Amino acid sequence: MPSQAPSHTPVMVVEALQCLRPHSGGLYIDATVGLGGHSAAILDAAGDGARLIGIDQDPGALDLAQERLRPYGPAVTLVEANFADLDAAFDEVGETDADGILMDIGMSSYQIENSGRGFSFTRDEPLDMRMNPETELTAAHVVNRYREEDLEAVIRDYGEERWAGRIARAVVERRKQGPLATSRQLASLIEGATPGSARRRRHPATRTFQALRICVNDELGALRLGLDKALDRLRPGGTLCVIAFHSLEDRIVKRRFRAAAESLEPTYELLTKRPMTAEDEVLDNPRARSAKLRAIRRAPTSGNADDSES
Ligand SMILES: C[S@@+](CC[C@H](N)C(=O)[O-])C[C@H]1O[C@@H](n2cnc3c(N)ncnc32)[C@H](O)[C@@H]1O
């Protein structure tokens, strides 16, 4: 449980609202409700009669979102789910489609600073990294049980880490003395295994921690499924807006949106030919540095085969 209610500054709120254009009476899905910052902004911008369904796979985040969004009363429904199961989340609340869907992927400050699950290499916590504590795979299992070549592939493919081979070798060597148990143990091992040049711009464990988190939570698989389902669930004129924090995610969003924009039925319009970024927010919110926002809108009147023949 969180030790205290942390604050999480939502990124690119203005840009997200520009794309989503919330309106009164609309139905909005925040597929990554986190601490509820974007959700509150959407409801404030929409005004009377709008409703919001907030989804998160982390029950700890949902507890905090519930507190934050309490003033909006019955306008908000919270659902514990993975956005890969967006259909189930819609079914649970008896809805079929929405005017706007937001995905602000990645971790919240609560998960990094207060969850105690080893997401940060600056803390000494058990190597867990599950966003949904009910799933089976933990970072400790990946680090202590994967074969060296599989661990190297995880670190290279999900962390785009140049020194993946060295790091995997050092982990396998070290675990002969007993399992690696905490985030700090892993971070200092990585520090020792990488050359000084790897430390210039960021902590040398940054990419490995990202890789483990992506692997443990199957983040890229969930994103692919979530995008397909979110595109299907847009009402005519509805918008899907996605904020991604690293190139692996952004590439998936870019490709899926391009494919959707080329489809004939339903038709979609790209609202961002290039991703929007948030340079002006970086001083206040370091998370903004790598944020990329892309949005796509379902055509207001999607012609179908019957319409075109009449
Ligand atoms: C960056 S935070 C969102 C912060 C939120 N926009 C705010 O303003 O507070 C990302 C949230 O998405 C959740 N999340 C990440 N992947 C998810 C998935 N596949 N399904 C559901 N929730 C997910 C995380 O648990 C986390 O709470």
CSV table of C-alpha atoms and ligand atoms in Angstrom, one decimal:
chain,number,residue,atom,x,y,z
A,1,MET,CA,0.0,0.0,0.0
A,2,PRO,CA,1.2,3.5,-0.6
A,3,SER,CA,2.9,5.1,2.3
A,4,GLN,CA,1.4,8.5,1.5
A,5,ALA,CA,-0.6,10.0,-1.4
A,6,PRO,CA,2.0,11.0,-3.9
A,7,SER,CA,1.5,13.7,-6.5
A,8,HIS,CA,1.8,12.9,-10.1
A,9,THR,CA,2.0,15.7,-12.6
A,10,PRO,CA,0.2,14.6,-15.7
A,11,VAL,CA,2.2,15.3,-19.0
A,12,MET,CA,0.9,17.1,-22.1
A,13,VAL,CA,-2.5,17.8,-20.6
A,14,VAL,CA,-3.1,20.8,-22.9
A,15,GLU,CA,-2.2,18.8,-26.0
A,16,ALA,CA,-4.3,15.8,-25.0
A,17,LEU,CA,-7.4,18.1,-24.5
A,18,GLN,CA,-6.8,19.8,-27.8
A,19,CYS,CA,-7.0,16.3,-29.5
A,20,LEU,CA,-9.8,14.8,-27.4
A,21,ARG,CA,-12.0,18.0,-27.4
A,22,PRO,CA,-14.1,16.8,-24.5
A,23,HIS,CA,-17.7,18.0,-24.6
A,24,SER,CA,-20.7,17.9,-22.3
A,25,GLY,CA,-22.6,14.6,-22.3
A,26,GLY,CA,-19.6,12.8,-23.8
A,27,LEU,CA,-18.2,9.4,-22.7
A,28,TYR,CA,-14.4,9.3,-22.2
A,29,ILE,CA,-12.2,6.4,-21.3
A,30,ASP,CA,-8.9,7.0,-19.5
A,31,ALA,CA,-7.3,3.6,-20.1
A,32,THR,CA,-4.4,4.4,-17.8
A,33,VAL,CA,-6.1,6.4,-15.0
A,34,GLY,CA,-3.1,6.3,-12.7
A,35,LEU,CA,-3.5,9.0,-10.2
A,36,GLY,CA,-6.4,10.6,-12.1
A,37,GLY,CA,-4.7,13.8,-13.3
A,38,HIS,CA,-5.7,13.5,-16.9
A,39,SER,CA,-9.1,12.2,-16.0
A,40,ALA,CA,-9.9,15.2,-13.8
A,41,ALA,CA,-8.7,17.5,-16.7
A,42,ILE,CA,-10.9,15.7,-19.2
A,43,LEU,CA,-14.0,16.0,-16.9
A,44,ASP,CA,-13.3,19.7,-16.2
A,45,ALA,CA,-12.9,20.5,-19.9
A,46,ALA,CA,-16.0,18.5,-20.8
A,47,GLY,CA,-18.5,20.1,-18.4
A,48,ASP,CA,-22.0,19.0,-17.6
A,49,GLY,CA,-23.2,15.4,-18.1
A,50,ALA,CA,-19.9,14.0,-19.3
A,51,ARG,CA,-18.8,10.6,-17.9
A,52,LEU,CA,-15.5,8.9,-17.6
A,53,ILE,CA,-14.4,5.3,-17.2
A,54,GLY,CA,-11.0,5.1,-15.6
A,55,ILE,CA,-9.1,1.8,-16.2
A,56,ASP,CA,-5.9,0.7,-14.5
A,57,GLN,CA,-4.3,-2.7,-13.9
A,58,ASP,CA,-2.7,-1.6,-10.6
A,59,PRO,CA,-5.2,-1.7,-7.7
A,60,GLY,CA,-2.9,0.7,-5.7
A,61,ALA,CA,-3.2,3.3,-8.4
A,62,LEU,CA,-7.0,2.8,-8.5
A,63,ASP,CA,-7.2,3.5,-4.7
A,64,LEU,CA,-5.5,6.8,-5.3
A,65,ALA,CA,-7.5,7.7,-8.4
A,66,GLN,CA,-10.7,7.0,-6.4
A,67,GLU,CA,-9.6,9.6,-3.8
A,68,ARG,CA,-8.6,12.1,-6.4
A,69,LEU,CA,-11.8,11.7,-8.5
A,70,ARG,CA,-14.3,11.5,-5.6
A,71,PRO,CA,-15.5,15.1,-6.2
A,72,TYR,CA,-16.8,14.0,-9.6
A,73,GLY,CA,-19.2,11.5,-8.0
A,74,PRO,CA,-21.1,9.2,-10.3
A,75,ALA,CA,-19.6,10.8,-13.4
A,76,VAL,CA,-16.6,8.5,-12.8
A,77,THR,CA,-16.5,4.7,-12.9
A,78,LEU,CA,-13.2,2.9,-12.1
A,79,VAL,CA,-12.4,-0.5,-13.5
A,80,GLU,CA,-9.5,-2.7,-12.6
A,81,ALA,CA,-8.3,-4.2,-15.9
A,82,ASN,CA,-5.5,-4.4,-18.4
A,83,PHE,CA,-6.3,-2.2,-21.4
A,84,ALA,CA,-5.5,-5.3,-23.5
A,85,ASP,CA,-8.9,-6.4,-22.2
A,86,LEU,CA,-10.6,-3.2,-23.2
A,87,ASP,CA,-13.7,-5.2,-24.4
A,88,ALA,CA,-14.2,-6.7,-21.0
A,89,ALA,CA,-13.9,-3.3,-19.4
A,90,PHE,CA,-16.6,-1.9,-21.7
A,91,ASP,CA,-18.8,-4.9,-21.0
A,92,GLU,CA,-18.3,-4.5,-17.2
A,93,VAL,CA,-19.8,-1.0,-17.3
A,94,GLY,CA,-22.4,-1.8,-20.0
A,95,GLU,CA,-21.0,0.5,-22.7
A,96,THR,CA,-20.1,-0.2,-26.3
A,97,ASP,CA,-18.2,2.9,-27.6
A,98,ALA,CA,-16.7,6.2,-26.5
A,99,ASP,CA,-16.1,9.8,-27.7
A,100,GLY,CA,-12.5,9.8,-26.6
A,101,ILE,CA,-9.9,7.3,-25.3
A,102,LEU,CA,-6.6,8.3,-23.7
A,103,MET,CA,-3.6,6.1,-23.0
A,104,ASP,CA,-0.8,7.6,-21.0
A,105,ILE,CA,1.4,4.5,-20.9
A,106,GLY,CA,4.3,3.6,-18.6
A,107,MET,CA,4.6,4.1,-14.9
A,108,SER,CA,3.2,6.6,-12.5
A,109,SER,CA,5.2,8.4,-9.8
A,110,TYR,CA,3.3,6.4,-7.3
A,111,GLN,CA,4.6,3.2,-8.8
A,112,ILE,CA,8.2,4.5,-8.9
A,113,GLU,CA,8.2,6.2,-5.5
A,114,ASN,CA,5.7,4.6,-3.3
A,115,SER,CA,4.7,1.1,-4.5
A,116,GLY,CA,7.7,-0.7,-3.0
A,117,ARG,CA,8.0,-2.9,-6.1
A,118,GLY,CA,11.5,-2.2,-7.3
A,119,PHE,CA,10.7,-0.1,-10.3
A,120,SER,CA,13.5,2.4,-9.5
A,121,PHE,CA,17.2,1.7,-9.4
A,122,THR,CA,17.6,4.5,-6.8
A,123,ARG,CA,15.7,2.5,-4.2
A,124,ASP,CA,16.4,-0.7,-2.3
A,125,GLU,CA,13.2,-2.7,-2.9
A,126,PRO,CA,12.3,-6.3,-3.8
A,127,LEU,CA,12.8,-7.0,-7.6
A,128,ASP,CA,9.1,-7.3,-8.4
A,129,MET,CA,8.1,-4.7,-11.1
A,130,ARG,CA,4.6,-6.1,-11.6
A,131,MET,CA,2.0,-3.4,-12.2
A,132,ASN,CA,-0.7,-5.9,-11.5
A,133,PRO,CA,0.4,-7.8,-8.4
A,134,GLU,CA,-1.8,-10.8,-9.4
A,135,THR,CA,0.2,-11.7,-12.4
A,136,GLU,CA,2.9,-14.4,-12.0
A,137,LEU,CA,6.1,-13.2,-13.6
A,138,THR,CA,8.4,-11.0,-11.5
A,139,ALA,CA,11.6,-9.2,-12.2
A,140,ALA,CA,13.3,-11.4,-9.7
A,141,HIS,CA,12.3,-14.5,-11.8
A,142,VAL,CA,13.6,-13.0,-15.0
A,143,VAL,CA,16.9,-11.9,-13.4
A,144,ASN,CA,17.5,-15.1,-11.4
A,145,ARG,CA,16.0,-17.8,-13.6
A,146,TYR,CA,16.3,-16.8,-17.2
A,147,ARG,CA,19.1,-18.4,-19.2
A,148,GLU,CA,21.9,-16.0,-20.0
A,149,GLU,CA,21.0,-15.7,-23.7
A,150,ASP,CA,17.3,-15.0,-22.9
A,151,LEU,CA,18.2,-12.4,-20.3
A,152,GLU,CA,20.5,-10.7,-22.8
A,153,ALA,CA,17.7,-10.7,-25.4
A,154,VAL,CA,15.3,-9.1,-23.0
A,155,ILE,CA,17.8,-6.4,-22.0
A,156,ARG,CA,18.8,-5.8,-25.7
A,157,ASP,CA,15.3,-5.9,-27.3
A,158,TYR,CA,13.3,-4.1,-24.6
A,159,GLY,CA,16.0,-1.8,-23.3
A,160,GLU,CA,17.9,-1.2,-26.5
A,161,GLU,CA,20.9,-1.6,-24.3
A,162,ARG,CA,24.2,-1.7,-26.1
A,163,TRP,CA,25.9,-3.5,-23.1
A,164,ALA,CA,23.2,-6.2,-22.8
A,165,GLY,CA,25.7,-9.0,-23.2
A,166,ARG,CA,28.0,-7.8,-20.5
A,167,ILE,CA,25.1,-7.1,-18.1
A,168,ALA,CA,23.6,-10.6,-18.7
A,169,ARG,CA,27.0,-12.2,-18.1
A,170,ALA,CA,27.6,-10.3,-14.9
A,171,VAL,CA,24.1,-11.2,-13.6
A,172,VAL,CA,24.6,-14.9,-14.3
A,173,GLU,CA,28.1,-14.8,-12.7
A,174,ARG,CA,26.8,-13.0,-9.6
A,175,ARG,CA,23.8,-15.2,-9.1
A,176,LYS,CA,26.1,-18.2,-8.5
A,177,GLN,CA,26.5,-16.7,-5.1
A,178,GLY,CA,22.8,-16.6,-4.5
A,179,PRO,CA,19.8,-14.8,-6.0
A,180,LEU,CA,19.8,-11.1,-6.6
A,181,ALA,CA,17.0,-9.8,-4.4
A,182,THR,CA,16.7,-6.0,-4.6
A,183,SER,CA,16.7,-3.2,-7.1
A,184,ARG,CA,19.8,-1.7,-5.6
A,185,GLN,CA,21.8,-4.9,-5.8
A,186,LEU,CA,21.0,-5.1,-9.4
A,187,ALA,CA,21.7,-1.5,-10.1
A,188,SER,CA,25.2,-1.6,-8.5
A,189,LEU,CA,26.0,-4.9,-10.4
A,190,ILE,CA,25.1,-3.1,-13.7
A,191,GLU,CA,27.2,-0.1,-12.7
A,192,GLY,CA,30.2,-2.4,-12.3
A,193,ALA,CA,29.5,-4.3,-15.5
A,194,THR,CA,29.3,-1.3,-17.8
A,195,PRO,CA,32.1,1.0,-19.0
A,196,GLY,CA,32.4,4.5,-17.7
A,197,SER,CA,31.2,5.9,-21.0
A,198,ALA,CA,27.8,4.3,-20.4
A,199,ARG,CA,27.4,6.5,-17.3
A,200,ARG,CA,27.7,9.9,-18.9
A,201,ARG,CA,24.1,10.8,-19.8
A,202,ARG,CA,22.1,8.6,-17.5
A,203,HIS,CA,22.4,5.9,-14.9
A,204,PRO,CA,23.7,2.8,-16.5
A,205,ALA,CA,20.8,0.7,-15.1
A,206,THR,CA,18.1,2.9,-16.8
A,207,ARG,CA,17.7,0.7,-19.9
A,208,THR,CA,17.9,-2.6,-18.1
A,209,PHE,CA,15.2,-1.5,-15.6
A,210,GLN,CA,13.0,-0.4,-18.5
A,211,ALA,CA,13.6,-3.8,-20.2
A,212,LEU,CA,12.7,-5.8,-17.2
A,213,ARG,CA,9.5,-3.8,-16.6
A,214,ILE,CA,8.4,-4.2,-20.2
A,215,CYS,CA,9.1,-7.9,-20.0
A,216,VAL,CA,7.4,-8.5,-16.7
A,217,ASN,CA,4.2,-6.6,-17.7
A,218,ASP,CA,4.2,-7.6,-21.4
A,219,GLU,CA,3.9,-3.9,-22.1
A,220,LEU,CA,4.4,-4.1,-25.9
A,221,GLY,CA,1.9,-7.0,-26.3
A,222,ALA,CA,-0.7,-5.1,-24.2
A,223,LEU,CA,-0.2,-1.9,-26.2
A,224,ARG,CA,-0.7,-3.7,-29.5
A,225,LEU,CA,-3.9,-5.3,-28.3
A,226,GLY,CA,-5.1,-2.1,-26.5
A,227,LEU,CA,-4.6,0.0,-29.7
A,228,ASP,CA,-6.6,-2.4,-31.8
A,229,LYS,CA,-9.5,-2.5,-29.3
A,230,ALA,CA,-9.5,1.2,-28.7
A,231,LEU,CA,-9.7,2.0,-32.4
A,232,ASP,CA,-12.7,-0.3,-32.7
A,233,ARG,CA,-14.4,1.3,-29.7
A,234,LEU,CA,-14.4,4.9,-31.0
A,235,ARG,CA,-17.7,6.5,-31.9
A,236,PRO,CA,-17.8,8.3,-35.2
A,237,GLY,CA,-15.9,11.6,-34.6
A,238,GLY,CA,-14.2,10.0,-31.5
A,239,THR,CA,-10.5,10.4,-30.8
A,240,LEU,CA,-7.8,8.1,-29.5
A,241,CYS,CA,-4.8,9.9,-28.0
A,242,VAL,CA,-1.7,8.0,-26.9
A,243,ILE,CA,1.3,9.4,-24.9
A,244,ALA,CA,4.3,7.1,-25.1
A,245,PHE,CA,7.7,7.4,-23.3
A,246,HIS,CA,10.2,5.5,-25.3
A,247,SER,CA,10.8,4.7,-29.0
A,248,LEU,CA,9.6,1.0,-28.8
A,249,GLU,CA,6.2,2.1,-27.7
A,250,ASP,CA,6.0,5.1,-30.0
A,251,ARG,CA,7.0,3.0,-33.0
A,252,ILE,CA,4.1,0.7,-32.3
A,253,VAL,CA,1.6,3.6,-32.0
A,254,LYS,CA,3.0,5.3,-35.2
A,255,ARG,CA,2.6,2.1,-37.3
A,256,ARG,CA,-0.8,1.1,-36.0
A,257,PHE,CA,-2.2,4.7,-36.5
A,258,ARG,CA,-0.7,4.8,-40.1
A,259,ALA,CA,-2.4,1.4,-40.9
A,260,ALA,CA,-5.7,2.7,-39.5
A,261,ALA,CA,-5.5,5.9,-41.5
A,262,GLU,CA,-5.1,3.8,-44.6
A,263,SER,CA,-8.1,1.6,-43.8
A,264,LEU,CA,-11.3,2.3,-45.8
A,265,GLU,CA,-14.0,1.2,-43.3
A,266,PRO,CA,-14.1,2.7,-40.8
A,267,THR,CA,-12.0,5.6,-41.9
A,268,TYR,CA,-9.7,7.4,-39.5
A,269,GLU,CA,-7.8,10.7,-39.8
A,270,LEU,CA,-4.4,11.2,-38.3
A,271,LEU,CA,-4.4,14.3,-36.1
A,272,THR,CA,-0.7,14.2,-35.6
A,273,LYS,CA,1.4,13.6,-38.7
A,274,ARG,CA,4.4,14.0,-36.4
A,275,PRO,CA,4.2,13.3,-32.6
A,276,MET,CA,3.7,16.3,-30.3
A,277,THR,CA,6.4,16.7,-27.7
A,278,ALA,CA,6.5,18.6,-24.4
A,279,GLU,CA,9.9,20.5,-24.3
A,280,ASP,CA,8.3,23.4,-22.3
A,281,GLU,CA,7.2,21.0,-19.5
A,282,VAL,CA,10.6,19.5,-18.9
A,283,LEU,CA,11.7,21.9,-16.2
A,284,ASP,CA,8.6,21.2,-14.1
A,285,ASN,CA,8.2,17.5,-14.9
A,286,PRO,CA,11.3,15.4,-16.0
A,287,ARG,CA,8.9,12.7,-17.3
A,288,ALA,CA,7.9,15.1,-20.1
A,289,ARG,CA,11.4,14.9,-21.7
A,290,SER,CA,10.7,11.7,-23.6
A,291,ALA,CA,6.9,12.0,-24.0
A,292,LYS,CA,5.4,11.7,-27.5
A,293,LEU,CA,1.8,12.2,-28.1
A,294,ARG,CA,-0.1,10.9,-31.2
A,295,ALA,CA,-3.8,11.1,-31.9
A,296,ILE,CA,-6.2,9.8,-34.5
A,297,ARG,CA,-9.9,10.5,-35.1
A,298,ARG,CA,-12.6,8.2,-36.4
A,299,ALA,CA,-14.4,10.0,-39.3
A,300,PRO,CA,-17.6,11.7,-38.1
A,301,THR,CA,-19.6,9.8,-40.7
A,302,SER,CA,-18.0,6.5,-41.6
A,303,GLY,CA,-19.5,5.5,-45.0
A,304,ASN,CA,-20.1,1.8,-45.2
A,305,ALA,CA,-20.6,-0.4,-48.2
A,306,ASP,CA,-24.4,0.0,-48.1
A,307,ASP,CA,-24.2,3.8,-48.0
A,308,SER,CA,-21.9,4.0,-50.9
A,309,GLU,CA,-24.3,2.0,-53.2
A,310,SER,CA,-27.4,3.9,-52.3
B,1,LIG,C1,1.8,7.2,-16.6
B,1,LIG,S1,0.7,6.5,-15.5
B,1,LIG,C2,-0.8,7.4,-15.9
B,1,LIG,C3,-0.9,8.7,-15.1
B,1,LIG,C4,-2.2,9.4,-15.3
B,1,LIG,N1,-2.4,9.8,-16.7
B,1,LIG,C5,-2.4,10.5,-14.3
B,1,LIG,O1,-2.7,11.7,-14.8
B,1,LIG,O2,-2.3,10.3,-13.2
B,1,LIG,C6,0.4,5.0,-16.3
B,1,LIG,C7,-0.6,4.1,-15.6
B,1,LIG,O3,-1.1,3.2,-16.5
B,1,LIG,C8,-1.2,1.9,-15.9
B,1,LIG,N2,-1.0,0.9,-17.0
B,1,LIG,C9,0.1,0.7,-17.7
B,1,LIG,N3,-0.1,-0.3,-18.6
B,1,LIG,C10,-1.4,-0.7,-18.4
B,1,LIG,C11,-2.2,-1.6,-19.1
B,1,LIG,N4,-1.7,-2.4,-20.0
B,1,LIG,N5,-3.5,-1.7,-18.7
B,1,LIG,C12,-4.0,-0.9,-17.7
B,1,LIG,N6,-3.2,0.0,-17.0
B,1,LIG,C13,-1.9,0.1,-17.4
B,1,LIG,C14,-0.1,1.9,-14.8
B,1,LIG,O4,-0.5,1.0,-13.8
B,1,LIG,C15,-0.1,3.4,-14.4
B,1,LIG,O5,-0.9,3.6,-13.3
